[in-house]
Coordinates of C-alpha atoms in Angstrom, one line a residue:
M1 CA -173.0 -121.3 68.4
S2 CA -172.7 -124.8 69.9
K3 CA -173.2 -125.5 73.6
Q4 CA -169.5 -126.2 73.9
Q5 CA -168.5 -122.9 72.3
G6 CA -171.1 -121.1 74.4
F7 CA -169.7 -122.6 77.6
I8 CA -166.1 -121.6 76.6
L9 CA -167.3 -118.0 76.0
F10 CA -169.1 -118.2 79.3
L11 CA -165.8 -119.1 81.0
M12 CA -163.8 -116.5 79.1
L13 CA -166.1 -113.8 80.4
G14 CA -165.1 -114.8 83.9
L15 CA -168.7 -115.7 84.8
S16 CA -169.3 -118.4 87.5
P17 CA -172.2 -120.7 87.7
F18 CA -174.2 -121.1 90.9
V19 CA -171.9 -122.8 93.4
Q20 CA -173.1 -124.9 96.3
A21 CA -170.4 -126.1 98.7
A22 CA -170.1 -129.6 100.3
P23 CA -170.4 -128.6 104.0
D24 CA -169.9 -132.2 105.2
L25 CA -166.4 -132.2 103.7
A26 CA -165.5 -128.8 105.2
A27 CA -166.6 -130.1 108.7
A28 CA -164.7 -133.4 108.2
I29 CA -161.4 -131.7 107.2
K30 CA -161.7 -129.2 110.1
N31 CA -161.9 -132.1 112.6
P32 CA -158.3 -133.2 113.3
N33 CA -159.6 -136.6 114.4
N34 CA -160.4 -137.4 110.8
W35 CA -158.3 -138.0 107.7
A36 CA -160.8 -136.6 105.2
H37 CA -158.5 -135.7 102.2
A38 CA -156.0 -137.9 100.4
R39 CA -153.2 -135.7 101.9
G40 CA -155.0 -134.7 105.1
G41 CA -156.3 -131.4 103.8
Y42 CA -156.7 -129.1 100.9
N43 CA -153.1 -127.8 101.4
N44 CA -151.6 -131.2 100.6
Q45 CA -149.3 -130.9 103.6
G46 CA -149.6 -134.5 104.8
Y47 CA -149.8 -133.1 108.3
S48 CA -151.8 -134.3 111.3
A49 CA -152.5 -131.9 114.2
L50 CA -152.6 -134.9 116.6
N51 CA -149.9 -135.1 119.2
Q52 CA -150.8 -137.9 121.6
I53 CA -148.1 -139.9 120.0
N54 CA -144.9 -137.9 120.1
T55 CA -141.1 -138.0 120.3
N56 CA -141.2 -139.0 124.0
N57 CA -143.5 -142.0 123.7
V58 CA -143.4 -143.3 120.1
K59 CA -141.1 -146.0 121.2
G60 CA -144.1 -147.6 122.9
M61 CA -146.2 -147.7 119.7
K62 CA -147.5 -151.2 118.9
L63 CA -149.6 -152.8 116.2
A64 CA -153.3 -152.3 117.1
W65 CA -155.0 -154.1 114.2
M66 CA -154.6 -155.2 110.6
F67 CA -156.8 -155.6 107.5
S68 CA -156.1 -157.5 104.3
T69 CA -157.2 -155.9 101.1
G70 CA -157.1 -159.2 99.2
V71 CA -155.2 -157.4 96.3
N72 CA -151.6 -157.8 95.4
R73 CA -149.6 -155.1 93.6
G74 CA -148.9 -151.5 94.5
H75 CA -151.1 -149.7 97.0
E76 CA -150.7 -145.9 96.9
G77 CA -152.5 -143.2 98.8
A78 CA -154.1 -143.5 102.2
P79 CA -157.6 -144.5 103.4
L80 CA -160.1 -141.9 104.4
V81 CA -161.3 -141.7 108.0
I82 CA -164.5 -139.8 108.6
D83 CA -166.4 -139.8 111.8
G84 CA -165.7 -143.3 112.9
V85 CA -165.7 -144.9 109.4
M86 CA -162.6 -145.8 107.5
Y87 CA -162.7 -146.1 103.7
V88 CA -160.0 -148.4 102.3
H89 CA -159.2 -148.5 98.6
T90 CA -157.0 -151.0 96.7
A91 CA -154.9 -151.3 93.5
F92 CA -156.7 -152.6 90.4
P93 CA -159.6 -153.6 90.4
N94 CA -160.0 -150.6 92.9
N95 CA -162.1 -152.3 95.5
I96 CA -163.4 -150.2 98.4
Y97 CA -164.2 -151.3 102.0
A98 CA -166.0 -149.2 104.5
L99 CA -164.9 -150.3 108.0
D100 CA -166.8 -149.5 111.2
L101 CA -164.2 -148.3 113.8
N102 CA -166.9 -148.5 116.5
N103 CA -167.4 -152.2 115.9
D104 CA -164.0 -153.9 115.6
Q105 CA -163.5 -152.7 112.0
K106 CA -166.6 -154.6 110.8
I107 CA -167.2 -154.2 107.0
L108 CA -170.2 -151.9 106.6
W109 CA -170.2 -152.2 102.8
R110 CA -167.9 -153.1 100.0
Y111 CA -167.7 -151.9 96.4
L112 CA -166.1 -154.4 94.0
P113 CA -166.1 -152.8 90.5
K114 CA -165.9 -155.1 87.4
Q115 CA -163.1 -153.8 85.2
E116 CA -161.7 -155.4 82.0
P117 CA -158.4 -157.1 82.8
S118 CA -157.0 -155.5 79.7
T119 CA -157.0 -152.1 81.4
Q120 CA -153.9 -153.3 83.3
A121 CA -151.9 -153.7 80.1
V122 CA -152.1 -150.0 79.3
M123 CA -151.2 -148.6 82.7
C124 CA -147.9 -146.8 82.8
C125 CA -146.7 -147.1 86.4
D126 CA -148.3 -150.2 87.9
T127 CA -152.0 -150.7 88.6
V128 CA -152.1 -148.1 91.4
N129 CA -154.9 -145.9 92.7
R130 CA -153.8 -142.9 94.8
G131 CA -157.0 -142.5 96.9
L132 CA -160.6 -141.5 97.4
A133 CA -162.5 -138.3 97.9
F134 CA -165.5 -137.5 100.1
G135 CA -168.2 -134.8 100.0
D136 CA -172.0 -134.3 99.6
G137 CA -172.6 -137.6 101.4
K138 CA -170.6 -139.5 98.8
I139 CA -167.4 -141.4 98.3
Y140 CA -165.7 -140.7 95.0
L141 CA -163.5 -143.3 93.2
Q142 CA -161.6 -142.7 90.0
Q143 CA -161.3 -146.2 88.6
N144 CA -158.3 -147.2 86.6
N145 CA -160.5 -147.9 83.6
G146 CA -161.5 -144.2 83.4
V147 CA -164.8 -144.5 85.2
L148 CA -165.5 -141.9 87.9
V149 CA -168.0 -143.2 90.3
A150 CA -169.9 -141.6 93.2
L151 CA -171.1 -144.0 96.0
N152 CA -173.4 -143.3 98.9
A153 CA -171.1 -143.0 101.8
K154 CA -173.5 -144.9 104.2
T155 CA -174.5 -147.7 101.9
G156 CA -171.9 -148.0 99.1
E157 CA -174.7 -147.9 96.5
V158 CA -173.7 -146.2 93.2
V159 CA -175.3 -142.8 92.9
W160 CA -173.8 -141.9 89.5
Q161 CA -170.9 -142.8 87.3
T162 CA -169.3 -141.2 84.2
Q163 CA -166.6 -142.2 81.7
V164 CA -163.6 -139.9 81.9
N165 CA -161.1 -141.8 79.7
D166 CA -161.1 -144.7 77.3
P167 CA -158.4 -147.3 78.0
R168 CA -158.6 -148.5 74.4
T169 CA -156.6 -145.4 73.5
G170 CA -154.1 -145.9 76.3
A171 CA -155.8 -143.4 78.6
T172 CA -156.3 -144.6 82.2
N173 CA -156.5 -143.0 85.6
T174 CA -154.4 -143.3 88.8
N175 CA -155.1 -140.0 90.5
A176 CA -157.0 -139.4 93.7
P177 CA -160.0 -137.2 92.9
M178 CA -160.7 -134.1 95.0
V179 CA -164.0 -132.5 96.0
V180 CA -164.1 -128.7 96.0
K181 CA -167.4 -126.8 96.4
D182 CA -169.9 -128.4 94.1
K183 CA -167.4 -130.3 91.9
V184 CA -165.1 -133.3 92.0
L185 CA -161.8 -132.9 90.1
T186 CA -160.0 -135.7 88.3
G187 CA -157.2 -136.2 85.7
C188 CA -155.8 -138.5 83.1
A189 CA -152.9 -140.9 82.7
G190 CA -151.3 -142.0 79.4
G191 CA -148.5 -139.8 78.4
E192 CA -146.4 -142.9 77.5
F193 CA -149.2 -143.9 75.1
G194 CA -149.4 -140.6 73.2
V195 CA -152.6 -139.6 75.0
R196 CA -153.4 -135.9 75.1
C197 CA -154.3 -135.4 78.8
F198 CA -156.3 -132.9 80.9
M199 CA -157.9 -132.0 84.2
A200 CA -161.7 -132.2 84.4
A201 CA -164.3 -131.1 86.9
Y202 CA -167.7 -132.9 87.3
Y203 CA -170.7 -131.8 89.3
L204 CA -171.2 -133.6 92.6
K205 CA -175.0 -133.9 92.1
D206 CA -175.1 -135.9 88.9
G207 CA -171.6 -136.3 87.4
A208 CA -172.2 -133.9 84.5
L209 CA -169.1 -132.3 83.1
A210 CA -168.5 -128.8 84.4
W211 CA -165.2 -128.0 82.6
K212 CA -162.2 -129.7 81.0
A213 CA -158.8 -128.2 80.6
Y214 CA -156.3 -129.9 78.3
S215 CA -152.5 -129.8 78.9
T216 CA -151.7 -129.0 75.3
G217 CA -153.5 -127.3 72.4
S218 CA -155.1 -123.9 71.8
D219 CA -155.8 -121.4 74.6
A220 CA -159.5 -122.3 74.3
D221 CA -158.6 -126.0 74.9
V222 CA -156.2 -125.3 77.7
L223 CA -158.7 -122.8 79.2
I224 CA -156.4 -119.8 79.2
G225 CA -158.0 -116.5 79.7
K226 CA -156.9 -112.9 79.2
D227 CA -155.4 -112.4 82.6
F228 CA -153.3 -115.6 82.4
N229 CA -149.8 -115.1 83.8
Q230 CA -150.6 -111.4 84.3
A231 CA -147.9 -111.0 87.0
N232 CA -145.3 -113.0 85.1
P233 CA -145.9 -112.7 81.3
Q234 CA -142.4 -114.1 80.8
Y235 CA -143.8 -117.5 81.6
S236 CA -145.8 -117.3 78.4
A237 CA -142.7 -116.9 76.1
L238 CA -142.7 -118.5 72.6
S239 CA -139.3 -120.0 73.4
V240 CA -137.1 -119.6 76.4
Y241 CA -133.9 -120.9 74.8
E242 CA -131.6 -119.2 72.2
D243 CA -131.8 -121.8 69.5
V244 CA -134.3 -124.6 70.1
N245 CA -133.6 -126.3 66.8
G246 CA -129.8 -126.1 67.3
G247 CA -130.2 -127.2 70.9
N248 CA -132.1 -130.2 69.7
K249 CA -129.1 -131.6 68.0
Q250 CA -126.0 -133.2 69.5
G251 CA -123.9 -130.5 71.0
G252 CA -126.7 -128.0 71.1
S253 CA -126.5 -125.6 74.1
F254 CA -130.1 -124.7 74.9
K255 CA -128.7 -121.3 76.1
R256 CA -131.2 -119.3 78.0
L257 CA -132.5 -116.2 76.3
P258 CA -132.1 -113.0 78.3
A259 CA -135.3 -111.8 79.8
D260 CA -135.4 -108.7 77.5
Q261 CA -135.3 -111.0 74.4
L262 CA -138.2 -113.2 75.3
K263 CA -141.3 -113.0 73.1
I264 CA -143.7 -112.7 76.0
G265 CA -147.5 -112.6 76.2
E266 CA -147.9 -115.0 73.3
T267 CA -151.1 -117.0 72.7
D268 CA -151.8 -120.6 71.7
L269 CA -148.4 -121.8 73.1
G270 CA -149.8 -125.2 73.6
M271 CA -149.7 -125.6 69.8
R272 CA -147.0 -123.2 68.7
T273 CA -144.2 -124.5 70.9
W274 CA -144.5 -128.0 69.3
L275 CA -142.4 -127.4 66.2
K276 CA -141.9 -129.7 63.2
P277 CA -140.9 -132.4 62.6
Q278 CA -143.3 -134.4 64.6
L279 CA -143.9 -138.0 63.7
E280 CA -147.6 -137.8 64.4
K281 CA -149.8 -134.9 63.3
D282 CA -148.7 -131.7 65.1
G283 CA -147.1 -133.2 68.2
W284 CA -149.4 -131.5 70.7
Q285 CA -152.3 -133.7 69.6
H286 CA -150.5 -136.6 71.2
G287 CA -148.7 -134.3 73.7
G288 CA -149.0 -136.2 77.0
G289 CA -149.2 -133.8 79.9
A290 CA -150.7 -136.4 82.2
V291 CA -152.5 -135.2 85.3
T292 CA -152.0 -138.0 87.8
G293 CA -151.1 -136.5 91.2
Y294 CA -152.7 -135.0 94.2
F295 CA -154.6 -131.7 93.9
A296 CA -154.4 -128.7 96.3
F297 CA -156.9 -125.9 96.8
D298 CA -156.7 -122.4 98.3
A299 CA -160.2 -121.1 99.4
K300 CA -158.9 -117.5 99.6
T301 CA -158.1 -117.3 95.9
N302 CA -160.4 -120.1 94.7
L303 CA -157.5 -121.7 92.9
V304 CA -156.7 -125.4 92.5
Y305 CA -153.0 -126.3 92.0
Y306 CA -151.6 -129.3 90.1
G307 CA -148.8 -130.4 87.7
T308 CA -148.7 -131.9 84.3
G309 CA -146.6 -134.8 83.0
N310 CA -143.9 -135.2 80.4
P311 CA -144.5 -134.4 76.7
G312 CA -145.6 -137.3 74.6
V313 CA -142.8 -139.5 73.3
W314 CA -139.6 -139.6 75.3
N315 CA -137.5 -139.0 72.1
P316 CA -137.2 -135.2 72.2
D317 CA -135.8 -134.8 68.7
V318 CA -139.2 -135.3 67.0
R319 CA -140.8 -132.5 69.0
P320 CA -138.6 -129.4 68.9
G321 CA -139.7 -126.4 71.0
D322 CA -140.6 -125.8 74.6
N323 CA -143.6 -128.2 74.3
K324 CA -146.0 -126.2 76.5
W325 CA -147.9 -126.9 78.7
A326 CA -146.4 -130.4 79.4
S327 CA -144.1 -130.6 82.5
S328 CA -145.8 -127.5 84.0
V329 CA -147.4 -126.4 87.3
F330 CA -150.9 -124.8 86.9
A331 CA -153.2 -122.7 89.1
R332 CA -156.8 -122.7 87.9
D333 CA -160.0 -121.1 89.1
V334 CA -162.1 -124.0 90.4
D335 CA -165.4 -122.5 89.3
T336 CA -164.5 -121.9 85.7
G337 CA -161.4 -123.9 85.1
L338 CA -159.6 -120.9 83.7
A339 CA -155.9 -120.9 84.3
K340 CA -154.7 -118.0 86.5
W341 CA -151.0 -118.9 86.1
A342 CA -148.7 -121.6 84.9
M343 CA -144.9 -122.1 84.7
Q344 CA -143.1 -124.8 82.8
T345 CA -140.5 -126.4 85.1
T346 CA -138.7 -128.4 82.4
P347 CA -139.1 -126.7 79.0
H348 CA -138.5 -129.2 76.2
D349 CA -138.4 -132.1 78.7
E350 CA -135.7 -134.6 77.4
W351 CA -135.7 -137.0 80.4
D352 CA -139.3 -137.7 81.5
Y353 CA -139.0 -135.3 84.4
D354 CA -142.7 -134.3 84.5
A355 CA -144.2 -131.9 87.0
T356 CA -146.9 -134.2 88.3
N357 CA -145.7 -134.3 91.9
E358 CA -148.0 -132.7 94.5
V359 CA -148.1 -129.0 95.1
I360 CA -148.0 -128.1 98.8
L361 CA -149.5 -124.9 100.2
F362 CA -148.2 -123.1 103.3
D363 CA -148.5 -119.7 104.9
Q364 CA -145.6 -117.6 106.0
K365 CA -144.9 -113.9 106.7
D366 CA -142.8 -112.0 104.2
R367 CA -140.2 -109.4 104.9
N368 CA -142.9 -106.8 105.6
G369 CA -144.7 -108.9 108.1
K370 CA -147.6 -109.7 105.8
T371 CA -148.8 -113.3 105.8
N372 CA -148.9 -114.8 102.3
T373 CA -149.8 -118.3 100.9
Y374 CA -147.0 -120.0 99.0
A375 CA -147.0 -123.1 96.8
T376 CA -144.1 -125.4 96.7
Q377 CA -143.2 -128.5 94.7
V378 CA -140.3 -131.0 94.9
N379 CA -140.1 -131.7 91.2
K380 CA -138.9 -134.9 89.6
N381 CA -136.2 -132.9 87.9
G382 CA -134.4 -132.4 91.2
F383 CA -135.3 -128.8 92.0
I384 CA -137.6 -127.5 94.7
Y385 CA -139.8 -124.6 93.5
T386 CA -141.7 -122.1 95.7
W387 CA -144.1 -119.6 94.2
Q388 CA -146.4 -116.9 95.6
A389 CA -149.6 -118.9 95.3
N390 CA -151.9 -116.2 94.1
N391 CA -149.9 -115.0 91.1
G392 CA -147.1 -117.6 90.4
T393 CA -144.2 -115.3 91.2
L394 CA -141.2 -117.6 91.7
I395 CA -139.6 -117.1 95.1
A396 CA -137.0 -119.8 95.2
A397 CA -135.7 -122.7 93.1
Q398 CA -132.8 -124.9 94.4
K399 CA -131.4 -128.3 93.8
V400 CA -132.5 -130.9 96.4
H401 CA -129.0 -132.4 96.4
P402 CA -125.7 -131.7 94.5
F403 CA -126.0 -135.0 92.6
V404 CA -128.5 -133.3 90.3
N405 CA -126.5 -132.4 87.1
W406 CA -128.8 -131.9 84.1
A407 CA -129.1 -128.2 84.9
I408 CA -126.9 -125.7 86.6
D409 CA -129.6 -123.5 88.1
V410 CA -133.0 -121.9 87.6
D411 CA -133.5 -118.3 86.7
L412 CA -135.9 -116.8 89.2
R413 CA -137.3 -114.2 86.9
A414 CA -138.3 -116.5 84.0
G415 CA -138.2 -119.9 85.8
V416 CA -136.0 -121.3 83.1
P417 CA -133.3 -123.9 83.9
A418 CA -129.8 -123.5 82.5
K419 CA -129.3 -126.9 80.9
D420 CA -125.9 -128.6 80.9
S421 CA -125.5 -129.6 77.2
R422 CA -123.4 -132.7 78.3
Y423 CA -126.6 -134.3 79.5
S424 CA -128.9 -133.4 76.7
T425 CA -130.5 -136.3 74.9
H426 CA -130.5 -136.9 71.1
Q427 CA -131.6 -139.8 68.9
G428 CA -128.7 -142.2 68.2
Y429 CA -126.6 -140.7 71.0
N430 CA -126.2 -142.5 74.3
M431 CA -126.2 -139.8 77.0
E432 CA -124.3 -141.1 80.1
G433 CA -124.5 -140.1 83.7
G434 CA -127.5 -137.8 83.7
C435 CA -129.0 -137.2 87.2
P436 CA -131.6 -137.8 88.3
S437 CA -132.9 -140.8 86.4
S438 CA -136.3 -140.8 84.8
V439 CA -137.7 -142.0 88.1
G440 CA -136.9 -138.5 89.4
A441 CA -135.1 -137.1 92.4
K442 CA -138.6 -137.5 94.0
G443 CA -141.4 -139.5 92.4
M444 CA -145.1 -139.6 93.1
N445 CA -144.7 -140.5 96.7
P446 CA -145.7 -137.2 98.4
A447 CA -143.6 -134.9 100.5
A448 CA -144.9 -133.3 103.7
Y449 CA -144.8 -129.9 105.5
S450 CA -145.2 -129.1 109.2
P451 CA -146.6 -125.7 110.1
K452 CA -145.1 -126.4 113.5
T453 CA -141.5 -126.8 112.4
K454 CA -141.9 -124.7 109.2
L455 CA -139.9 -127.4 107.4
L456 CA -140.6 -129.2 104.2
Y457 CA -139.8 -133.0 104.2
T458 CA -139.2 -135.0 101.1
P459 CA -138.2 -138.6 100.1
L460 CA -135.3 -138.7 97.7
S461 CA -134.1 -141.1 95.0
H462 CA -130.4 -140.8 94.1
T463 CA -130.5 -142.7 90.9
C464 CA -128.9 -141.6 87.6
M465 CA -129.2 -143.0 84.0
T466 CA -127.9 -143.4 80.5
Y467 CA -130.5 -142.3 78.0
E468 CA -130.7 -142.9 74.2
P469 CA -133.7 -141.7 72.3
V470 CA -134.8 -144.1 69.5
E471 CA -137.3 -144.1 66.7
S472 CA -140.8 -145.1 67.8
K473 CA -143.9 -145.0 65.7
Y474 CA -147.3 -144.0 67.2
K475 CA -150.1 -146.6 67.3
E476 CA -153.2 -145.9 69.3
G477 CA -153.4 -147.9 72.5
Q478 CA -149.8 -149.0 72.3
P479 CA -146.8 -147.8 74.4
W480 CA -145.1 -144.8 72.6
V481 CA -141.9 -144.1 74.4
G482 CA -138.9 -144.0 72.1
A483 CA -135.9 -144.4 74.5
T484 CA -133.4 -146.9 75.8
I485 CA -132.6 -146.3 79.5
T486 CA -130.2 -147.8 82.0
R487 CA -130.8 -146.8 85.6
F488 CA -128.2 -147.0 88.4
S489 CA -127.1 -145.7 91.7
G490 CA -126.0 -142.1 91.8
L491 CA -122.3 -141.0 91.8
D492 CA -122.3 -140.8 95.6
L493 CA -123.3 -144.5 95.7
V494 CA -126.4 -143.6 97.8
N495 CA -129.7 -145.0 96.5
G496 CA -132.0 -142.8 98.6
G497 CA -132.4 -140.3 101.4
L498 CA -134.8 -138.4 103.6
A499 CA -134.4 -134.6 103.8
A500 CA -135.7 -131.5 105.5
Y501 CA -135.6 -128.0 104.1
D502 CA -136.7 -124.6 104.9
A503 CA -139.8 -124.4 102.8
F504 CA -139.3 -120.7 101.9
T505 CA -135.6 -120.6 101.2
H506 CA -134.9 -124.3 100.4
K507 CA -131.9 -124.2 102.8
P508 CA -131.2 -127.8 103.9
Y509 CA -132.0 -128.4 107.5
W510 CA -131.1 -132.1 107.9
Y511 CA -130.4 -135.1 105.7
K512 CA -130.5 -138.8 106.4
K513 CA -129.1 -141.4 104.0
E514 CA -131.0 -144.6 103.3
Q515 CA -129.8 -147.8 101.7
S516 CA -132.8 -147.9 99.3
T517 CA -134.8 -145.5 97.2
L518 CA -137.6 -144.2 99.4
T519 CA -140.9 -145.5 98.0
S520 CA -143.6 -144.3 100.4
G521 CA -145.1 -140.9 101.0
L522 CA -144.5 -139.0 104.2
L523 CA -146.6 -138.1 107.3
V524 CA -145.6 -135.4 109.8
T525 CA -147.5 -134.8 113.0
A526 CA -147.9 -132.1 115.7
G527 CA -146.0 -134.6 117.9
N528 CA -142.9 -133.7 115.9
L529 CA -142.8 -137.2 114.3
L530 CA -142.1 -137.9 110.7
F531 CA -143.2 -141.3 109.4
Y532 CA -142.0 -143.0 106.2
N533 CA -140.9 -146.3 104.6
A534 CA -137.2 -146.6 103.7
G535 CA -137.8 -148.4 100.4
N536 CA -137.6 -151.8 102.1
R537 CA -139.8 -153.6 104.7
W538 CA -139.2 -151.1 107.5
F539 CA -141.8 -148.5 108.5
K540 CA -140.0 -145.8 110.5
A541 CA -140.5 -142.8 112.7
V542 CA -137.9 -140.1 113.2
D543 CA -137.7 -136.8 115.0
A544 CA -139.0 -134.1 112.6
M545 CA -136.6 -131.6 114.0
N546 CA -133.4 -133.5 113.4
G547 CA -134.1 -136.8 111.7
K548 CA -133.1 -138.9 114.7
P549 CA -134.5 -142.5 114.5
L550 CA -137.1 -143.2 117.2
W551 CA -139.2 -146.2 116.1
E552 CA -139.4 -148.9 113.4
Y553 CA -141.6 -151.8 112.4
N554 CA -141.0 -154.6 109.9
S555 CA -144.1 -154.6 107.8
G556 CA -143.1 -157.8 105.9
T557 CA -143.3 -156.1 102.5
P558 CA -142.1 -152.9 100.9
I559 CA -144.5 -149.9 100.9
S560 CA -145.5 -147.5 98.2
S561 CA -148.5 -145.8 100.0
S562 CA -148.6 -142.8 102.4
P563 CA -148.9 -143.0 106.2
F564 CA -152.0 -141.3 107.8
S565 CA -153.2 -140.6 111.3
Y566 CA -156.6 -140.3 113.0
Q567 CA -158.0 -140.3 116.5
H568 CA -160.9 -142.5 117.7
K569 CA -162.4 -142.6 121.2
G570 CA -159.6 -140.5 122.5
K571 CA -156.8 -142.6 121.1
Q572 CA -154.5 -141.6 118.3
Y573 CA -153.7 -144.1 115.6
V574 CA -151.1 -144.2 112.8
G575 CA -151.7 -146.4 109.7
I576 CA -149.9 -147.5 106.6
T577 CA -151.0 -149.8 103.7
T578 CA -148.3 -152.2 102.4
G579 CA -147.8 -153.5 98.9
L580 CA -145.1 -152.9 96.4
G581 CA -145.9 -151.0 93.2
G582 CA -145.5 -147.8 91.3
M583 CA -142.3 -146.8 89.5
D584 CA -140.3 -149.3 91.6
L585 CA -142.3 -152.2 90.1
I586 CA -142.4 -151.2 86.5
F587 CA -138.6 -151.2 86.4
G588 CA -138.9 -154.8 87.2
Q589 CA -141.4 -155.6 84.4
S590 CA -141.2 -156.1 80.7
F591 CA -144.1 -153.6 80.5
W592 CA -142.6 -151.3 77.9
G593 CA -142.2 -154.0 75.3
E594 CA -140.0 -152.8 72.4
S595 CA -140.5 -149.1 73.1
V596 CA -138.1 -148.8 76.0
M597 CA -135.6 -151.1 77.6
V598 CA -134.7 -150.7 81.2
A599 CA -131.5 -152.2 82.7
C600 CA -130.8 -152.4 86.4
S601 CA -128.7 -154.5 88.8
P602 CA -129.8 -156.8 91.6
G603 CA -128.0 -154.7 94.1
A604 CA -129.0 -152.7 97.2
M605 CA -131.8 -150.8 95.6
Y606 CA -133.9 -153.9 95.4
G607 CA -132.1 -156.0 97.9
A608 CA -135.1 -156.5 100.2
I609 CA -137.3 -158.0 97.5
D610 CA -137.5 -161.7 96.8
K611 CA -136.8 -162.1 93.1
E612 CA -135.3 -163.9 90.2
Y613 CA -133.0 -161.9 88.0
K614 CA -131.9 -162.3 84.5
E615 CA -130.6 -159.9 81.9
L616 CA -131.7 -160.1 78.3
D617 CA -131.2 -157.4 75.6
S618 CA -130.7 -154.8 78.3
I619 CA -134.1 -155.6 79.9
C620 CA -134.2 -156.4 83.6
F621 CA -136.9 -158.8 84.8
Y622 CA -138.0 -159.3 88.4
R623 CA -140.5 -161.8 89.7
V624 CA -141.7 -160.6 93.0
T625 CA -143.4 -163.2 95.1
P626 CA -147.1 -162.6 96.1
A627 CA -146.1 -162.6 99.8
A628 CA -143.8 -159.7 99.2
I629 CA -146.3 -157.5 97.5
G630 CA -149.6 -158.4 99.3
G631 CA -151.8 -155.4 100.3
M632 CA -152.2 -155.2 104.0
L633 CA -153.4 -152.3 106.2
H634 CA -151.4 -151.9 109.4
V635 CA -152.7 -149.6 112.2
F636 CA -150.7 -148.7 115.3
S637 CA -151.3 -147.0 118.6
L638 CA -149.7 -146.6 122.0

């Protein structure tokens, strides 16, 4: 028996290695004056318990200080603030600056990694990096070139580094790592390059691999144990539609199978739901399933939560079947990596809808008065999902807005969407008017949840699309997309919005239209303030209870990062890093080459951006001036 086989057996038996926690991280997260996790805490709520700045006085908030990152392009995520030191990260080449908040933001140390420029050519959604992690006296950076590095938090010296992915194959990294116990978790990007992605855990001490769970493949590769989906075996059905092959042709219905007809409890679904004919091997071997978002963790159950990306190649006709476990939400035991439960949100994903958006955890009493932990996700496909976090039972699934039309509803028992055949996609057929577009009703910019208001807040994109799958041949390290897409404003002629929902029932609470697609993440505070960027140069604050505008600031450039808050020497601060990037920039590039063509108009959606526009062979080109995309940290206080 090999060491790898022995380790898999070790995991299957449910055994856990000796675990040593990172007590410095636990203390840092517990202190509300810090911002010690990419989304504020393990629950991914994007919530600050600080309330010095509130609805009554936010109008007096002014710029306190600024810091230039020296890097243009998209800045995603938020800096970390830990005990008087702020750790700022940048887009490629992923520089880090440690700033002393006790000494006028003096640079304590800087880390300037040397990455091959060619890495940028194989990055799907701009050269972004979604954040850093802290624990065990170290700062952790997942570089775009696949290198995971641990730095001494006091000096910036490299403690260890390990190669997670190889950019030569099209595999890169954009996710924020997360420290849990004695491990740091990271992922993989490259679904549009035919990369078979995964989540992996490395030991804090030396960077040695603890476990690795693929998104596709055998149960051994996906780390699926005997008790997987025990409470909901219907999630492990061989097929959730009546006739997958028929549905994979023009006019096919994808009619949902009744629950009593599902072949449940099946094994090796990560292989068996990728039916012939694939253009490359068995499909799942280039199955995508990118892991690029923010991770959540629940200490009570020891489970980590995250989503996987679209199945490899956007042309669905060459990969009949449900294509598990791409476009799925997972809960895994953090010690062993074994999957406790998973549900596929878009079986046989035909539109690049993914499930990579962050999973948010929150506590709420059920009808019997018992407090449970729930997991919720605003999915790219336009549905909000809420599960019981410990076992994956689906509690609610509702559309974020009526403009979503690719599916009618979601069956709460099996979690299966009822697809509308008018918007199915097939090679050689130009599907028109499918909503949302491949950018999603909500993209990677995170939503937020307030335990004070009990509301879930989300940015929205109201774009739709035409979509025509085309033939595309796989070549390692080259884009492998296979679709021609035109993106345009939704039928209600609204490009974006900001919305609040009851997190448990998904009932809309308030909604605010915006002229542009929202590009930033959200921050909600105990002062009942919700901070966001409206997809243009304006950084705003609204009343979290009703969406009433209270404050705004012209940042000089669009924003794709997330706001954050901290308190220093008794004063609360709110910060945001500017710099355009992410999905809103790739639609202005010729990045996709011949594999996909994106057409758009120079209208309101991009109206705030300085650009030159021309249309050639249905490809839209934008030239964004450096001044419009420069990375700059803005920090505000009363």
